[in-house]
Short mmCIF file of C-alpha atoms and ligand atoms in Angstrom, two decimals:
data_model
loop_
_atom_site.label_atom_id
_atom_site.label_comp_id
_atom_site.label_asym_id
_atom_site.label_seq_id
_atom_site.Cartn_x
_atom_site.Cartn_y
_atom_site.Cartn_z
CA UNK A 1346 90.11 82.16 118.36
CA UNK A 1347 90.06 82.54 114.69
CA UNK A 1348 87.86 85.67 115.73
CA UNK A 1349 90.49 86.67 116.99
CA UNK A 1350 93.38 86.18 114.99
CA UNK A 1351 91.36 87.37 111.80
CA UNK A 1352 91.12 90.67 113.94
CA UNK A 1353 94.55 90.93 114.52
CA UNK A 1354 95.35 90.60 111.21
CA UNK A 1355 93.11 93.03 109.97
CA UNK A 1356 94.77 95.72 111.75
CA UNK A 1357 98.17 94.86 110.69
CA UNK A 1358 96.80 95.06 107.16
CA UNK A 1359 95.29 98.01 108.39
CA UNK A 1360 98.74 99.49 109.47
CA UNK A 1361 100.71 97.90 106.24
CA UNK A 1362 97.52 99.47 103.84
CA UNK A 1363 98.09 103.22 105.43
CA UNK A 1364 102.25 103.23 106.46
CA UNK A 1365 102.38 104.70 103.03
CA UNK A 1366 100.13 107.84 103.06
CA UNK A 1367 99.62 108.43 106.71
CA UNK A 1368 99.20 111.84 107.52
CA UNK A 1369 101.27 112.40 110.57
CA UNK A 1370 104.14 111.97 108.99
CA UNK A 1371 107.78 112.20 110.17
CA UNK A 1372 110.57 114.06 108.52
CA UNK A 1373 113.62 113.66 109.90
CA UNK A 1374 114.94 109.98 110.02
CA UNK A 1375 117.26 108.70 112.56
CA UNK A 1376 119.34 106.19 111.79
CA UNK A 1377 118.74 102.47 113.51
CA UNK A 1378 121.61 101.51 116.28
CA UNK A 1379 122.27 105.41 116.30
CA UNK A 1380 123.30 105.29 119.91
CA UNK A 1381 124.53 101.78 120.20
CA UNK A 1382 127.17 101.84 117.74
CA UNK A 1383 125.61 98.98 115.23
CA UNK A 1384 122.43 97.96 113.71
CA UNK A 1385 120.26 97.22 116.20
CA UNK A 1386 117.05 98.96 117.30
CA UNK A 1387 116.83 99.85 121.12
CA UNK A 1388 113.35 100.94 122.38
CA UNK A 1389 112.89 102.48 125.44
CA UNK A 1390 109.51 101.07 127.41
CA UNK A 1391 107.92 103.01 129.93
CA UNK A 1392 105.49 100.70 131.45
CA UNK A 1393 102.44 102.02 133.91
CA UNK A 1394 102.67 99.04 136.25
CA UNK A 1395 101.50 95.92 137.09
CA UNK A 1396 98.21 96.40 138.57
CA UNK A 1397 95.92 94.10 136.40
CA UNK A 1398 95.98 90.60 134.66
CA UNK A 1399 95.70 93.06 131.60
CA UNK A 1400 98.85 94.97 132.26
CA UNK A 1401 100.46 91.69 132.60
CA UNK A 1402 99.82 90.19 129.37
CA UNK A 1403 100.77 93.20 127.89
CA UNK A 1404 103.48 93.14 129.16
CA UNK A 1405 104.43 89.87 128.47
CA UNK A 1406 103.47 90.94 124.79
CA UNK A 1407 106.10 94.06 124.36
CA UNK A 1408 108.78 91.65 126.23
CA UNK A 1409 108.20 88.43 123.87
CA UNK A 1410 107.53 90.67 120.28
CA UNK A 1411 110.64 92.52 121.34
CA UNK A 1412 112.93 89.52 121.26
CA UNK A 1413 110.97 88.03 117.96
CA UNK A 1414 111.59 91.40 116.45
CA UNK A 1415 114.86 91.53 117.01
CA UNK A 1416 114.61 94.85 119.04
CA UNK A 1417 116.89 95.62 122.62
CA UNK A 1418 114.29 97.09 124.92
CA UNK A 1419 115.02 98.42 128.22
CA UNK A 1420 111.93 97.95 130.32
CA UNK A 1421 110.86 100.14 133.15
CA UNK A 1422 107.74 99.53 135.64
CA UNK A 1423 106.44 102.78 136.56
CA UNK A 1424 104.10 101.45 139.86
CA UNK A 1425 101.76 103.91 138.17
CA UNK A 1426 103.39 107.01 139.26
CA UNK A 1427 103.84 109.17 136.68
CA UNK A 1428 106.99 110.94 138.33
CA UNK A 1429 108.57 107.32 137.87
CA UNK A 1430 107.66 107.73 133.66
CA UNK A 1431 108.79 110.94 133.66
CA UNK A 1432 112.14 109.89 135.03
CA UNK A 1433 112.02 106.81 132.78
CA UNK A 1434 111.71 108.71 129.61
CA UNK A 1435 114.39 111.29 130.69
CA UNK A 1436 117.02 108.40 131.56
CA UNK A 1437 115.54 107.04 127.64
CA UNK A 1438 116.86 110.65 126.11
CA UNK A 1439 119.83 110.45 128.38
CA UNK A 1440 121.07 106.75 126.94
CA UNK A 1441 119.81 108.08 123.37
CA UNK A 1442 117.60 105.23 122.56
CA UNK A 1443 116.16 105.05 118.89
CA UNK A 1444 112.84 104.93 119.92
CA UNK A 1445 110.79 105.54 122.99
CA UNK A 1446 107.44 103.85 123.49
CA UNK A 1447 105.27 104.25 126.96
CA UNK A 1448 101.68 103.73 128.31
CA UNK A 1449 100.78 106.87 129.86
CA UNK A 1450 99.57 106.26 133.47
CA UNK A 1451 97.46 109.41 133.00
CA UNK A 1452 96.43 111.85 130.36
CA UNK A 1453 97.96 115.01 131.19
CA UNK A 1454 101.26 116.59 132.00
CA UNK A 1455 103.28 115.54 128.96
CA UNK A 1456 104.04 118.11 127.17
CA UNK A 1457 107.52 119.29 128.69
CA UNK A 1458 109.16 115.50 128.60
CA UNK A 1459 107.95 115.05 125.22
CA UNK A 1460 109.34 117.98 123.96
CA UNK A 1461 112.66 117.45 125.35
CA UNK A 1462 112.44 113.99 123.56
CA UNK A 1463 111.24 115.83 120.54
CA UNK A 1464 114.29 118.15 120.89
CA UNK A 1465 116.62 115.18 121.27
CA UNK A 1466 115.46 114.08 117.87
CA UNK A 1467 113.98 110.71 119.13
CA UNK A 1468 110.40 109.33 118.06
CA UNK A 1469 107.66 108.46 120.59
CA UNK A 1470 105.15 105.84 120.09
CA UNK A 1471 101.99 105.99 122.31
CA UNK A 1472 101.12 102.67 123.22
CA UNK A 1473 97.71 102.05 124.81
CA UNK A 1474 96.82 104.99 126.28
CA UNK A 1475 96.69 108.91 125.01
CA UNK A 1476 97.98 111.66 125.98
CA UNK A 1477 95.79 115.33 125.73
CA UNK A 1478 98.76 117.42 124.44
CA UNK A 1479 97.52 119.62 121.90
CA UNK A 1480 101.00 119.09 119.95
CA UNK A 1481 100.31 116.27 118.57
CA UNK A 1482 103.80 116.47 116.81
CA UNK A 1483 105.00 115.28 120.07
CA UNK A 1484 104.52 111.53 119.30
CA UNK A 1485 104.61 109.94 116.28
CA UNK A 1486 101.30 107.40 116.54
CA UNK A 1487 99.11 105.77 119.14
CA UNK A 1488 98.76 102.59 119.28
CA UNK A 1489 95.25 101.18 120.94
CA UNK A 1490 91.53 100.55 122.02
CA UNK A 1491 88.99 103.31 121.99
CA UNK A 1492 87.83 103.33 125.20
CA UNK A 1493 84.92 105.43 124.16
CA UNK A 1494 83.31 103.22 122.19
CA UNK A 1495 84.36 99.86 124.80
CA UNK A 1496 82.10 102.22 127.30
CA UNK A 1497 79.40 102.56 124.93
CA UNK A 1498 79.71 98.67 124.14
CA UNK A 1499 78.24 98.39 128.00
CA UNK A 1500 75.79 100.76 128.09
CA UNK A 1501 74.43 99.31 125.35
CA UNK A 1502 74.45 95.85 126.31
CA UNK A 1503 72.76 97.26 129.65
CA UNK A 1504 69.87 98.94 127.54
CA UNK A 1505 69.06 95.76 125.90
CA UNK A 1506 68.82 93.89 129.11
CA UNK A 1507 66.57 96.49 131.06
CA UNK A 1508 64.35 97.22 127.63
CA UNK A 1509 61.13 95.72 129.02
CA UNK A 1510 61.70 97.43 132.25
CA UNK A 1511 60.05 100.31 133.31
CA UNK A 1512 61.49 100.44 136.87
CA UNK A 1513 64.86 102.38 138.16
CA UNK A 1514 67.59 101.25 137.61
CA UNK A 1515 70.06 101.62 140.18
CA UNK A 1516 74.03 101.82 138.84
CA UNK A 1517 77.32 101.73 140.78
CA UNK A 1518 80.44 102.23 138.83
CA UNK A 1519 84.45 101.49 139.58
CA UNK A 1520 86.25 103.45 137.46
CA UNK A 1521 89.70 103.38 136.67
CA UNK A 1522 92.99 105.03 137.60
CA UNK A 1523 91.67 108.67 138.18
CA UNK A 1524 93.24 110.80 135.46
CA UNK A 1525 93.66 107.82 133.01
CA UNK A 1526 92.27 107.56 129.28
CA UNK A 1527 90.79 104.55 129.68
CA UNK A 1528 88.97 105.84 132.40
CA UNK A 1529 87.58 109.18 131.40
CA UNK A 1530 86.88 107.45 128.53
CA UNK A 1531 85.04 104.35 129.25
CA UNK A 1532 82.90 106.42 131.69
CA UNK A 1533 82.17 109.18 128.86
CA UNK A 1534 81.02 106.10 126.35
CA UNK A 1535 79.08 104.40 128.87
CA UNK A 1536 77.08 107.69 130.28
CA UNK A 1537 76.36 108.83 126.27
CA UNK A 1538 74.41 105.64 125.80
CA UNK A 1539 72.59 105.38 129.15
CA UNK A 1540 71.75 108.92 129.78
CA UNK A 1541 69.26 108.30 126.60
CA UNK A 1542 67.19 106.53 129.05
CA UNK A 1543 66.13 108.51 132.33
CA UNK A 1544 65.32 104.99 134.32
CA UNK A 1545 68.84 104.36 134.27
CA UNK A 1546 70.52 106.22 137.69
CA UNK A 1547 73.91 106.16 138.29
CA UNK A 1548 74.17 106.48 142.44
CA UNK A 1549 77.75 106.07 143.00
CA UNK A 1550 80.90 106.59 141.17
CA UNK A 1551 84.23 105.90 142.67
CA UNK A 1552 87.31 104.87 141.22
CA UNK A 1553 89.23 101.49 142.23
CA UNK A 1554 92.26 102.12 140.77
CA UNK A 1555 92.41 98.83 137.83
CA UNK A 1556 92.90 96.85 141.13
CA UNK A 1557 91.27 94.03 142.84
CA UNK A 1558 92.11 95.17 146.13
CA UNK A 1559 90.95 98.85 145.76
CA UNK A 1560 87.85 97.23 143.48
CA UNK A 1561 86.74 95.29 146.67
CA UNK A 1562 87.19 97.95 149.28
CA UNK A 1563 85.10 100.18 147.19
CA UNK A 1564 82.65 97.79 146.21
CA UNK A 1565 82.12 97.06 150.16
CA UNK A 1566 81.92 101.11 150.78
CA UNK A 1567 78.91 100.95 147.86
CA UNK A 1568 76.93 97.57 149.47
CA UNK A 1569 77.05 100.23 152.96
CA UNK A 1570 75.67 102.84 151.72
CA UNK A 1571 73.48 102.14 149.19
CA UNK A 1572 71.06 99.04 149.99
CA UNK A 1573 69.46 99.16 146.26
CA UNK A 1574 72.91 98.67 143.97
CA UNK A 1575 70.96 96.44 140.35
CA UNK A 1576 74.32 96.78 138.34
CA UNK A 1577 77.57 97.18 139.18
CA UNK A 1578 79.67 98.56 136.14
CA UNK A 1579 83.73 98.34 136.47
CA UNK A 1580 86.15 99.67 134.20
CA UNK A 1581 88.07 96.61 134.27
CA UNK A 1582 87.98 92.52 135.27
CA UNK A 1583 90.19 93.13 137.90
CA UNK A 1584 87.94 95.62 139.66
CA UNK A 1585 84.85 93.51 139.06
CA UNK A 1586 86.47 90.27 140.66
CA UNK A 1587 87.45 92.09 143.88
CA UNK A 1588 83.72 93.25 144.09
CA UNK A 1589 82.62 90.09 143.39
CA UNK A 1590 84.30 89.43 146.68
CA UNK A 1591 82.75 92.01 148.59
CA UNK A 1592 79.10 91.00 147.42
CA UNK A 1593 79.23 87.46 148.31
CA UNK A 1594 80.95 88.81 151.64
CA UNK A 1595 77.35 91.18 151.86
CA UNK A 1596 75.50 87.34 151.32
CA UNK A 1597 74.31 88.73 147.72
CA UNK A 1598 74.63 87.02 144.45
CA UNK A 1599 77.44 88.31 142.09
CA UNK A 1600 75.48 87.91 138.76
CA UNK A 1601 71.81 87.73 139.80
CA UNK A 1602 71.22 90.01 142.94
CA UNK A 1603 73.77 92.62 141.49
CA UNK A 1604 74.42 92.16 137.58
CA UNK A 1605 78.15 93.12 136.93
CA UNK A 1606 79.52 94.24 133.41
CA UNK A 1607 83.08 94.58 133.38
CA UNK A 1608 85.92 95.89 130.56
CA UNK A 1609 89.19 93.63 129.66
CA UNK A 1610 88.49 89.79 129.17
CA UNK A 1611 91.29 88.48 130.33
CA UNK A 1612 91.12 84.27 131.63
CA UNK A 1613 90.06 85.39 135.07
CA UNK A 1614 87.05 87.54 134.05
CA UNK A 1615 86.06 85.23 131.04
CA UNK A 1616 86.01 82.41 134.06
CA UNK A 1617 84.39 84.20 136.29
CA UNK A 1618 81.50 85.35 133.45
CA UNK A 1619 81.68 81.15 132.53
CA UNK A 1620 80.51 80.50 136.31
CA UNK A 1621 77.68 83.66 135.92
CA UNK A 1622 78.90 85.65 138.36
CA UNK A 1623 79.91 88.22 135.53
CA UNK A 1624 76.84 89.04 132.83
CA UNK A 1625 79.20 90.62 130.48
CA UNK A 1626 82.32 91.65 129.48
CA UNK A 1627 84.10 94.09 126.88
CA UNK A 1628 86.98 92.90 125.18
CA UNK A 1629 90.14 95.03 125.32
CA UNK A 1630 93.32 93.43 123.88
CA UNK A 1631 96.29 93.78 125.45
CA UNK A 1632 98.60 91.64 122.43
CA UNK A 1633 99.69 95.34 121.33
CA UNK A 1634 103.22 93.88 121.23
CA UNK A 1635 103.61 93.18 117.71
CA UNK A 1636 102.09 96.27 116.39
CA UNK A 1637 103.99 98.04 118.41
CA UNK A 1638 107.66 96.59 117.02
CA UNK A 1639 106.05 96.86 113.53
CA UNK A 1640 105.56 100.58 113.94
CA UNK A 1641 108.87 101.32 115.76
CA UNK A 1642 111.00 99.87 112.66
CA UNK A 1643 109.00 101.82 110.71
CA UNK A 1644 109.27 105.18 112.88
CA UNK A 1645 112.87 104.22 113.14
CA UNK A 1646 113.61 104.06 109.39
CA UNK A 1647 111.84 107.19 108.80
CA UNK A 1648 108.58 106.23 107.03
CA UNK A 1649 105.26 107.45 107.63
CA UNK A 1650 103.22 105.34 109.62
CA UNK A 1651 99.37 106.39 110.69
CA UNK A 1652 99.03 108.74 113.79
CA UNK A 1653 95.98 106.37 114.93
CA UNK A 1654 96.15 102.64 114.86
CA UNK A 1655 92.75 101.26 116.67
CA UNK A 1656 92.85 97.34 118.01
CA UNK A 1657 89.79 95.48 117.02
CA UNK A 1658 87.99 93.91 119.99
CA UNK A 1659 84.63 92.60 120.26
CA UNK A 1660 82.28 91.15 123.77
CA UNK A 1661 81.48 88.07 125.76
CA UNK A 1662 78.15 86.86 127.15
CA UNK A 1663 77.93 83.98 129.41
CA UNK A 1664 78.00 81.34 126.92
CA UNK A 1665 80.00 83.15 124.32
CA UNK A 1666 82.60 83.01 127.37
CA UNK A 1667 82.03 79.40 127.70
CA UNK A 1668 83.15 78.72 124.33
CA UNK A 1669 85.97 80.64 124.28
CA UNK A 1670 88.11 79.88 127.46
CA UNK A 1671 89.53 76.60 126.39
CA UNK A 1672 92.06 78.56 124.03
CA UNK A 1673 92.17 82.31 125.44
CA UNK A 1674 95.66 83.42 125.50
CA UNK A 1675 95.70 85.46 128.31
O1 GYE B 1457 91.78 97.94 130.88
C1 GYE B 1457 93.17 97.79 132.82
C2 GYE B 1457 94.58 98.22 133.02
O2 GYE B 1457 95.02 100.84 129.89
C3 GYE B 1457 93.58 99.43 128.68
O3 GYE B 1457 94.71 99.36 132.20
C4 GYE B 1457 94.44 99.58 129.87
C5 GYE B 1457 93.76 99.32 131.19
C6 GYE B 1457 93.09 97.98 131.34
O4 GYE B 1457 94.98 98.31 134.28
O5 GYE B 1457 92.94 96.50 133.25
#
């Protein structure tokens, strides 16, 4: 907990040290309440969805930090379609919010909504996820993990375990939403730090879409074909519950028989690692609520603020998991 909080903290400071010589910086300032008529900040939020316990608490964290900051938000759910964010973000321009703030469901195919925000002379904040425009003067910051390094966090943890082995190792991964940063990215991390070792075989790779459902389905498509799975890596909790499903289904052990390392930590996962049927998860935070209000006054007002702000996160073991339930917030 204090872990935790500490962390938080440290990027705030880490925001508060930088607002002042950040490098992307923005010139023109519009003024707070421009389109509302008083003094109020309205922030448009174009959410991917609600397809994990993750995406939940987040956004339970923009909603809540919103009100505390004083901020109007209008809130859209995008089912993670990015037609629907597109839309979103052009109804944003269209009710001339000050600010505009989204999780890209995907990493490409920005550029032309962002510029016609651009145009409109209202700021973007990247929250979460990245986009791969090469303008990068299309959004002000981005707020967020980096997923490369939460993939290399597994691998690693998976090198350790195997390091007296001299055997195969046999790998099935779940990725994420097809297209998405956090899954290119956790798969990139993950494959840099195992492809050091040749014993370690990845023999199926299919993405489950963040979901339990799709996570299970998958997992049960894997357990057909491929009678030899050791690990089972999934790019998120959610994923790596609904195959926990599908293994006990195949009369395996989640755990032992297949070891699972999953990405997120939200109460679920950390319960299900508690119990051992998870051997290890990456932490990715999804409180990005209050960093996000801090750098949307700031946008607003016109000051600098950095065009990078990284959450801290750290992992879970079994027992590590144990200890930290009792107070996890989400
Ligand atoms: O890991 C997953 C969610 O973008 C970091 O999206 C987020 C990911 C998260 O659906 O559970």
């Amino acid at each position: 907990m204090f872990k935790r909080m500490s962390a938080l903290l440290l990027v705030g400071a880490t925001v508060m040290t930088m607002a002042g010589c950040g490098s992307g910086g923005t010139t023109s300032a519009s003024q707070p309440g421009s389109g509302g008529g008083d003094d109020k900040i309205t922030m448009g939020f174009s959410q991917v969805g609600a397809e994990s316990g993750w995406r939940t608490a987040n956004t339970k964290s923009v909603q809540e930090s919103a009100k505390t900051a004083g901020i109007e938000l209008k809130f859209s759910d995008a089912q993670q379609k990015q037609e629907n964010q597109i839309k979103a973000i052009r109804s944003f321009i269209q009710q001339k919010v000050d600010v505009i703030a989204f999780s890209p469901v995907v990493e490409s195919g920005w550029d032309t909504v962002l510029k016609e925000a651009k145009n409109a002379k209202i700021p973007v904040i990247l929250t979460d996820r990245a986009v791969d425009s090469a303008d990068t003067s299309l959004y002000k910051t981005f707020l967020g993990s980096d997923f490369v390094e939460e993939g290399r966090k597994a691998g690693k943890w998976l090198v350790e375990e195997y390091k007296d082995s001299t055997e195969t190792v046999n790998i099935v991964e779940l990725q994420g939403t097809t297209g998405s940063a956090p899954a290119n990215d956790r798969k990139a991390g993950f494959a840099e730090v195992i492809g050091a070792d040749a014993k370690f075989k990845v023999i199926a790779s299919q993405t489950g879409d963040f979901t339990r459902a799709k996570g299970k389905e998958v997992m049960e498509a894997f357990l057909k074909s491929n009678p030899d799975i050791d690990v089972l890596y999934a790019h998120n909790d959610d994923m790596g519950l609904g195959a926990i499903e599908a293994i006990e289904g195949a009369g395996k052990v989640p755990g032992k028989d297949i070891k699972i390392i999953t990405v997120d930590a939200v109460k679920d996962g950390m319960q299900a690692l508690a119990d051992g049927k998870i051997n290890y998860i990456v932490e990715c935070s999804p409180l990005l609520g209050p960093q996000l209000m801090d750098l949307a006054k700031k946008v607003v007002a016109g000051e600098q603020v950095p065009t990078r702000v990284v959450t801290e996160e750290t992992t879970f073991t079994q027992e590590q998991a144990k200890q930290a339930l009792p107070t996890r917030q989400y």
